[in-house]
Short mmCIF file of C-alpha atoms in Angstrom, two decimals:
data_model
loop_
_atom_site.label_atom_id
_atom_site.label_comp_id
_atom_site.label_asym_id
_atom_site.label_seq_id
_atom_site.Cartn_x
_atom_site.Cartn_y
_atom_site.Cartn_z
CA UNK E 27 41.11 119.44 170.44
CA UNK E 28 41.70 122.74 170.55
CA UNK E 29 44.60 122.14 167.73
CA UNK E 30 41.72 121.64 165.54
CA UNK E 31 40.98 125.08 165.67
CA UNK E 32 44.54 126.16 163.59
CA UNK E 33 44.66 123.36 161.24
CA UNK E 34 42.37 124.84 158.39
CA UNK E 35 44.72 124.15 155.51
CA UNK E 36 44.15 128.02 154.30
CA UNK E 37 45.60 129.06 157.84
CA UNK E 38 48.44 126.73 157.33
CA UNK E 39 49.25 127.32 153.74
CA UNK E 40 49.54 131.32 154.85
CA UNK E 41 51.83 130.01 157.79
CA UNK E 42 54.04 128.57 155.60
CA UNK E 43 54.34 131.32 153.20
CA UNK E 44 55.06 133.75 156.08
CA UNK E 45 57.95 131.63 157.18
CA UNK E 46 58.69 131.85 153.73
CA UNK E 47 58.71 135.05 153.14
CA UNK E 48 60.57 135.53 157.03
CA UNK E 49 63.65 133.20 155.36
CA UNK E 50 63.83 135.11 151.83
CA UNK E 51 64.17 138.39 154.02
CA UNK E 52 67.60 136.76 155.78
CA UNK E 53 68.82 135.41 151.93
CA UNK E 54 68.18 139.34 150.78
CA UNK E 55 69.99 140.47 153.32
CA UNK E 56 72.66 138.25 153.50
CA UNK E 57 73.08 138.70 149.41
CA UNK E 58 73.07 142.75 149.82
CA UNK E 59 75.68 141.98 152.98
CA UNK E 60 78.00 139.95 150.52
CA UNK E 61 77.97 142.55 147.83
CA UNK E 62 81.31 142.87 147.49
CA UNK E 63 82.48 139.62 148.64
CA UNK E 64 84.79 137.98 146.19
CA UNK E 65 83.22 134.52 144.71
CA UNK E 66 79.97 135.26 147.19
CA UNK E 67 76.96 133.46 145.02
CA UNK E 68 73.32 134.44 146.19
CA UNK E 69 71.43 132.35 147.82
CA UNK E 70 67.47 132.46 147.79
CA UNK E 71 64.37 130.55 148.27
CA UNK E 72 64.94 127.00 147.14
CA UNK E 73 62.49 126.79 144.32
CA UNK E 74 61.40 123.40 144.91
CA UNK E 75 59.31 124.73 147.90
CA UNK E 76 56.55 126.89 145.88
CA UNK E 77 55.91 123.67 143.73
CA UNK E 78 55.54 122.16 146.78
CA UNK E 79 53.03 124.50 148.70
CA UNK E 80 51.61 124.70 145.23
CA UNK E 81 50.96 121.14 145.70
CA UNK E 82 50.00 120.61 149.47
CA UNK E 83 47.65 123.13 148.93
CA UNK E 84 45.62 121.60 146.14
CA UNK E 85 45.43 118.67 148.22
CA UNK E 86 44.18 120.16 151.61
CA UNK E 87 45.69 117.93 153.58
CA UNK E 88 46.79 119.63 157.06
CA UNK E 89 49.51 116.93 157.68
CA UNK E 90 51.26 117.60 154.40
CA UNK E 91 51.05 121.31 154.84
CA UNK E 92 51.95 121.21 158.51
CA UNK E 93 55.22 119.11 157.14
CA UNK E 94 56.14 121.98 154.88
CA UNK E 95 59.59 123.68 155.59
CA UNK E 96 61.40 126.53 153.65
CA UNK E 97 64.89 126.25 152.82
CA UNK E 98 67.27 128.21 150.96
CA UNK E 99 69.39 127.32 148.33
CA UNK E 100 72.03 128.61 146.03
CA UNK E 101 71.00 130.30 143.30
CA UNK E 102 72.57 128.42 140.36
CA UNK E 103 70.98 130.69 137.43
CA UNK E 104 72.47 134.12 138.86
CA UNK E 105 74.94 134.90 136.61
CA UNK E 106 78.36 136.74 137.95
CA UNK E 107 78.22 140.84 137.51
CA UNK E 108 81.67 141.35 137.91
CA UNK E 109 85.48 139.22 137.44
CA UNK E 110 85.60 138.23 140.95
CA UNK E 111 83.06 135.50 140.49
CA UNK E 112 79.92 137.12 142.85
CA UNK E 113 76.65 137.35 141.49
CA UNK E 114 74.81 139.77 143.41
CA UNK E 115 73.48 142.76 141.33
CA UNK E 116 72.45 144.96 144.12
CA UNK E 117 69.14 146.33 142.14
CA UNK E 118 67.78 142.98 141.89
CA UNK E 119 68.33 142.16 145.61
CA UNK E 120 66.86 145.46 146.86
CA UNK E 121 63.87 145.17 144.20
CA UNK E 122 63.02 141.60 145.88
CA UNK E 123 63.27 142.98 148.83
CA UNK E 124 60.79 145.56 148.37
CA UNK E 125 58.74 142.82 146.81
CA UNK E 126 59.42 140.53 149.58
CA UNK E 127 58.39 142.80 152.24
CA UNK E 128 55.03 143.62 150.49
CA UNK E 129 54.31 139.97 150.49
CA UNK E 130 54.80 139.60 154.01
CA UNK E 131 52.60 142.78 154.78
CA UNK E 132 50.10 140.98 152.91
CA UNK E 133 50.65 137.61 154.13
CA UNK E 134 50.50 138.96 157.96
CA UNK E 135 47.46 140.73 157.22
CA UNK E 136 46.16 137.59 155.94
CA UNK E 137 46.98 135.43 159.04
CA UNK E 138 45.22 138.64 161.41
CA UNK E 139 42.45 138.66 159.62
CA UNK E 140 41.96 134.53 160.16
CA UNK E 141 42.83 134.95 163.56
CA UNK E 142 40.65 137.91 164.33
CA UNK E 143 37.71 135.67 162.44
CA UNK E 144 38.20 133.15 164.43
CA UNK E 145 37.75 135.20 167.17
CA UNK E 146 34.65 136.67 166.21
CA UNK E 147 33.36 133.63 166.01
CA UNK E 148 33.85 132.70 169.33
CA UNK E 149 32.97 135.70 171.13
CA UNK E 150 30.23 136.66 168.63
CA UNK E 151 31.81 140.43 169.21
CA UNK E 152 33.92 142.40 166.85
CA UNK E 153 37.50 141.90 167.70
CA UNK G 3 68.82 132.71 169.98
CA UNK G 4 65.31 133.66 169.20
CA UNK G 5 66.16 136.08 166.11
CA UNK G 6 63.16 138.52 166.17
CA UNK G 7 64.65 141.06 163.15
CA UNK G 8 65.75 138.44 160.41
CA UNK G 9 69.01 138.75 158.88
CA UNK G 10 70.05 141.73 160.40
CA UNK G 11 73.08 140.48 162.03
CA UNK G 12 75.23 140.07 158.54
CA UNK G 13 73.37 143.61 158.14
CA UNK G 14 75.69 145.20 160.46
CA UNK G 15 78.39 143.30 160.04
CA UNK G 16 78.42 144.25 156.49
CA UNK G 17 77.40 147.85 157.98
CA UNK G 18 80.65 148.17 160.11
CA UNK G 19 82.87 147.17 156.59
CA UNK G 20 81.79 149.09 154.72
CA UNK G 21 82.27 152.41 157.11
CA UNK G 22 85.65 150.82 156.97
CA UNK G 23 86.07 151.16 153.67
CA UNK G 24 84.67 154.77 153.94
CA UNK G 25 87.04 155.58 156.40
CA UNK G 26 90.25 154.31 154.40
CA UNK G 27 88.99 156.19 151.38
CA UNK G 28 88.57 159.55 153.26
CA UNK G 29 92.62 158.83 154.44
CA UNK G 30 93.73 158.11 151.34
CA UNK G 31 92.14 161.24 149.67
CA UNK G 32 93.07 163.58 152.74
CA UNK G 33 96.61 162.02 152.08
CA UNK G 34 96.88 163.14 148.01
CA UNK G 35 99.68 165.38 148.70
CA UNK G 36 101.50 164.19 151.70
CA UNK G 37 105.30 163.72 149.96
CA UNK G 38 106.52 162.88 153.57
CA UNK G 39 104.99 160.52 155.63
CA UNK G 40 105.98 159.76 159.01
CA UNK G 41 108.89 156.90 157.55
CA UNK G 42 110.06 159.97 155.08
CA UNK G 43 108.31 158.44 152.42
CA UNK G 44 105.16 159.33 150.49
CA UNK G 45 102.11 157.91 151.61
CA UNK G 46 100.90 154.91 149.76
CA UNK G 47 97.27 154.55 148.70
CA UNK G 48 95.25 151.79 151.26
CA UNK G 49 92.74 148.96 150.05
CA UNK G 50 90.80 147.23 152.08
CA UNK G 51 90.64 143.73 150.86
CA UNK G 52 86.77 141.50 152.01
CA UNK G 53 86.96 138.00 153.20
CA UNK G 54 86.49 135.61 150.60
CA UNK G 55 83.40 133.47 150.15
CA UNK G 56 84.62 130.16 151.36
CA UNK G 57 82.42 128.96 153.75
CA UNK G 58 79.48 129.68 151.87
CA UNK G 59 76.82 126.93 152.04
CA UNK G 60 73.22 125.69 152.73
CA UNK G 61 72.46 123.52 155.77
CA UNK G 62 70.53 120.83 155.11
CA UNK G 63 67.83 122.03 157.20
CA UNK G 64 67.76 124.78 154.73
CA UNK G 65 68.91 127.06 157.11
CA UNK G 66 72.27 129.66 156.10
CA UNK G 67 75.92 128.53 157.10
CA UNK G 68 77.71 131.94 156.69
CA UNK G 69 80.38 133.65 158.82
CA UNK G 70 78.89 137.40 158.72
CA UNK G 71 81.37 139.61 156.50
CA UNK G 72 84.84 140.49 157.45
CA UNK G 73 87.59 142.55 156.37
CA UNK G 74 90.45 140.35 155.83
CA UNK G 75 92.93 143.02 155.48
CA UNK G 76 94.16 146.48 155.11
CA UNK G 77 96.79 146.23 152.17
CA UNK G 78 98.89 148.86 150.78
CA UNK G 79 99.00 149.51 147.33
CA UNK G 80 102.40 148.72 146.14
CA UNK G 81 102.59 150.22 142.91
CA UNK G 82 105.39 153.19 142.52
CA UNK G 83 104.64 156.94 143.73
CA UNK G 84 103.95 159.38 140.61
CA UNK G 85 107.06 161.64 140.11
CA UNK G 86 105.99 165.36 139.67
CA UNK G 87 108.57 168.17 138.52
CA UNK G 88 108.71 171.27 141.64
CA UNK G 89 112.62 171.84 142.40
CA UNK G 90 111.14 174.50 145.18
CA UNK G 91 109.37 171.31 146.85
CA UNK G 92 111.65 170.58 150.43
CA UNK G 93 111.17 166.92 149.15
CA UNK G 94 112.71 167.24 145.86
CA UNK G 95 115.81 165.29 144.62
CA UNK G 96 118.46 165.85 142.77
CA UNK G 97 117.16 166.74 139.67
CA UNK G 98 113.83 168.42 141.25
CA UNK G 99 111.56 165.71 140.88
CA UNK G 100 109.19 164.77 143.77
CA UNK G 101 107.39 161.44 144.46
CA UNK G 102 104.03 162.18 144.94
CA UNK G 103 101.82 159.48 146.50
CA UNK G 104 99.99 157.14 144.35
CA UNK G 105 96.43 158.38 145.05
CA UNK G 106 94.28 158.80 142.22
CA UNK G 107 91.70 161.08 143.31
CA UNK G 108 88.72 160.01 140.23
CA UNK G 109 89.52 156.03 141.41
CA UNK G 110 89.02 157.14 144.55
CA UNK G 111 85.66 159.19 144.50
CA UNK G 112 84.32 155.99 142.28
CA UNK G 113 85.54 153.97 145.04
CA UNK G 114 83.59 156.44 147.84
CA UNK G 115 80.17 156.40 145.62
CA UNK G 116 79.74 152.22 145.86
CA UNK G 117 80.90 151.89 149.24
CA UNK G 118 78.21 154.39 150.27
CA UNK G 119 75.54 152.61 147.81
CA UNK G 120 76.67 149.26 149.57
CA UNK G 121 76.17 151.27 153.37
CA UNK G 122 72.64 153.09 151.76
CA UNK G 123 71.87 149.61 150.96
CA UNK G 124 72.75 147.51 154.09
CA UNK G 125 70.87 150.31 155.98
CA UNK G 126 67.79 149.94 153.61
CA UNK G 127 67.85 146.00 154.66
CA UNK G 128 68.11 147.01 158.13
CA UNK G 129 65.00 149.83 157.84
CA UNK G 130 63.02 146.53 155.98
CA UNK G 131 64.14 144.20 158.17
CA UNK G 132 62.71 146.16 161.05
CA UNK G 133 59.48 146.96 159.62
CA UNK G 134 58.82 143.47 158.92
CA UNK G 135 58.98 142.61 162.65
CA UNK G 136 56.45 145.62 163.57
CA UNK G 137 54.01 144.16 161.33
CA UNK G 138 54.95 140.23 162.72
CA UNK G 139 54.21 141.82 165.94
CA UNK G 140 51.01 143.20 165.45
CA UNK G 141 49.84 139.95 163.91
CA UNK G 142 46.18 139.60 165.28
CA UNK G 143 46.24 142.94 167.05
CA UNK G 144 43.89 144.24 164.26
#
């Protein structure tokens, strides 16, 4: 019953994209790790996932956006920088980073602001 | 393990490499000049050499299979010593010349500035990293 309460398919969807957003963070920092690892190719978000939050989300079905899961996957369009075969540029990796972490400061502020809604609405006092 | 600061493990992995890296550097330019080691013979310029990416995959739970970064060895570099003219030197032969060591102090310094933008930027994940747990943590505190 009380389950009902957290499967709103906006508070899902944003659930999702925070774990997201949580995984991309360990790819980064795994890439920026491996800069100088010979034949290291960087991994990221596998891309199939947006499509498919995309997706879930247009239908608004919890059970389909409850069934979502991130994964990476190697990034077969990065092109190597340097002879050794890696291809990590470090510019790109810290520039989605900094992009990365803005998302999640919005997507957590998202998921508070549901949350602290919610309980508003139960309390019937500011939170 | 419940990892509450994503990815910041291979961080400091990669963290403690490269201040390996900066360390060998720093020896091999303090060691420009030294004609006579402590085997009589000049001192020969140090690499370090990174672990290869061989391991490197996706599980299928989309999770990451990767050993954090190692050093797989320090190697020497084997290429000859650079003969200088200076009959006064203690360590010159016969004809005067002395083997210096082969350091080559603009390969280094190139070498020092990306292994301290790989350190600046392992430390930058690790600042990131960090921040993004503060705000995970105050999810819902307002």
């Amino acid at each position: 019953m009380i389950e009902a309460l957290f499967n709103q398919p906006n508070y899902l969807a944003a659930n999702k994209a925070l774990d997201a957003v949580v995984l991309r963070q360990q790819a980064i920092a795994n890439n920026i790790a491996n800069l100088e690892t010979p034949g290291y190719k960087r991994v990221d978000l596998a891309p199939s996932f947006e499509a498919a939050l995309e997706q879930a989300t247009a239908s608004g079905d919890p059970q389909q956006l409850a069934a979502l899961k991130p994964s990476l996957a190697v990034d077969t369009s990065a092109v190597p920088g340097s002879l050794d075969g890696n291809t990590v540029h470090l510019e790109n990796e810290l520039m989605q980073m900094n992009q990365n972490s803005v998302a999640h400061s919005f997507e957590t502020q998202l998921v508070s602001g549901m949350l602290q809604r919610m309980q508003m609405a139960i309390t019937g006092k500011d939170a | 393990m419940i990892q509450i600061i994503s990815g910041i493990q291979n961080a400091s992995a990669a963290l403690d490499a490269e201040q390996t890296r900066l360390d060998v550097i720093s020896q091999n330019i303090a060691n420009a000049n030294t004609t006579h080691g402590v085997d009589g013979k000049p001192y020969q310029r140090q690499l370090v050499v990174f672990e290869s990416a061989l391991q490197q995959a996706v599980n299928s739970d989309g999770s990451l299979q990767m050993p954090p970064l190692q050093i797989a060895k320090i190697e020497k570099d084997t290429s000859p010593p650079i003969q200088i003219y200076d009959p006064g030197n203690p360590d010159a032969d016969g004809n005067g010349l002395v083997s210096m060591p082969n350091v080559n102090i603009n390969e280094e310094m190139a070498d020092l500035v990306s292994a301290s933008r790989a350190y600046e930027a392992n430390l930058a994940v690790v600042k990131n990293s960090h921040s993004m747990a503060m705000e995970t943590l105050a999810i819902g505190k307002g």
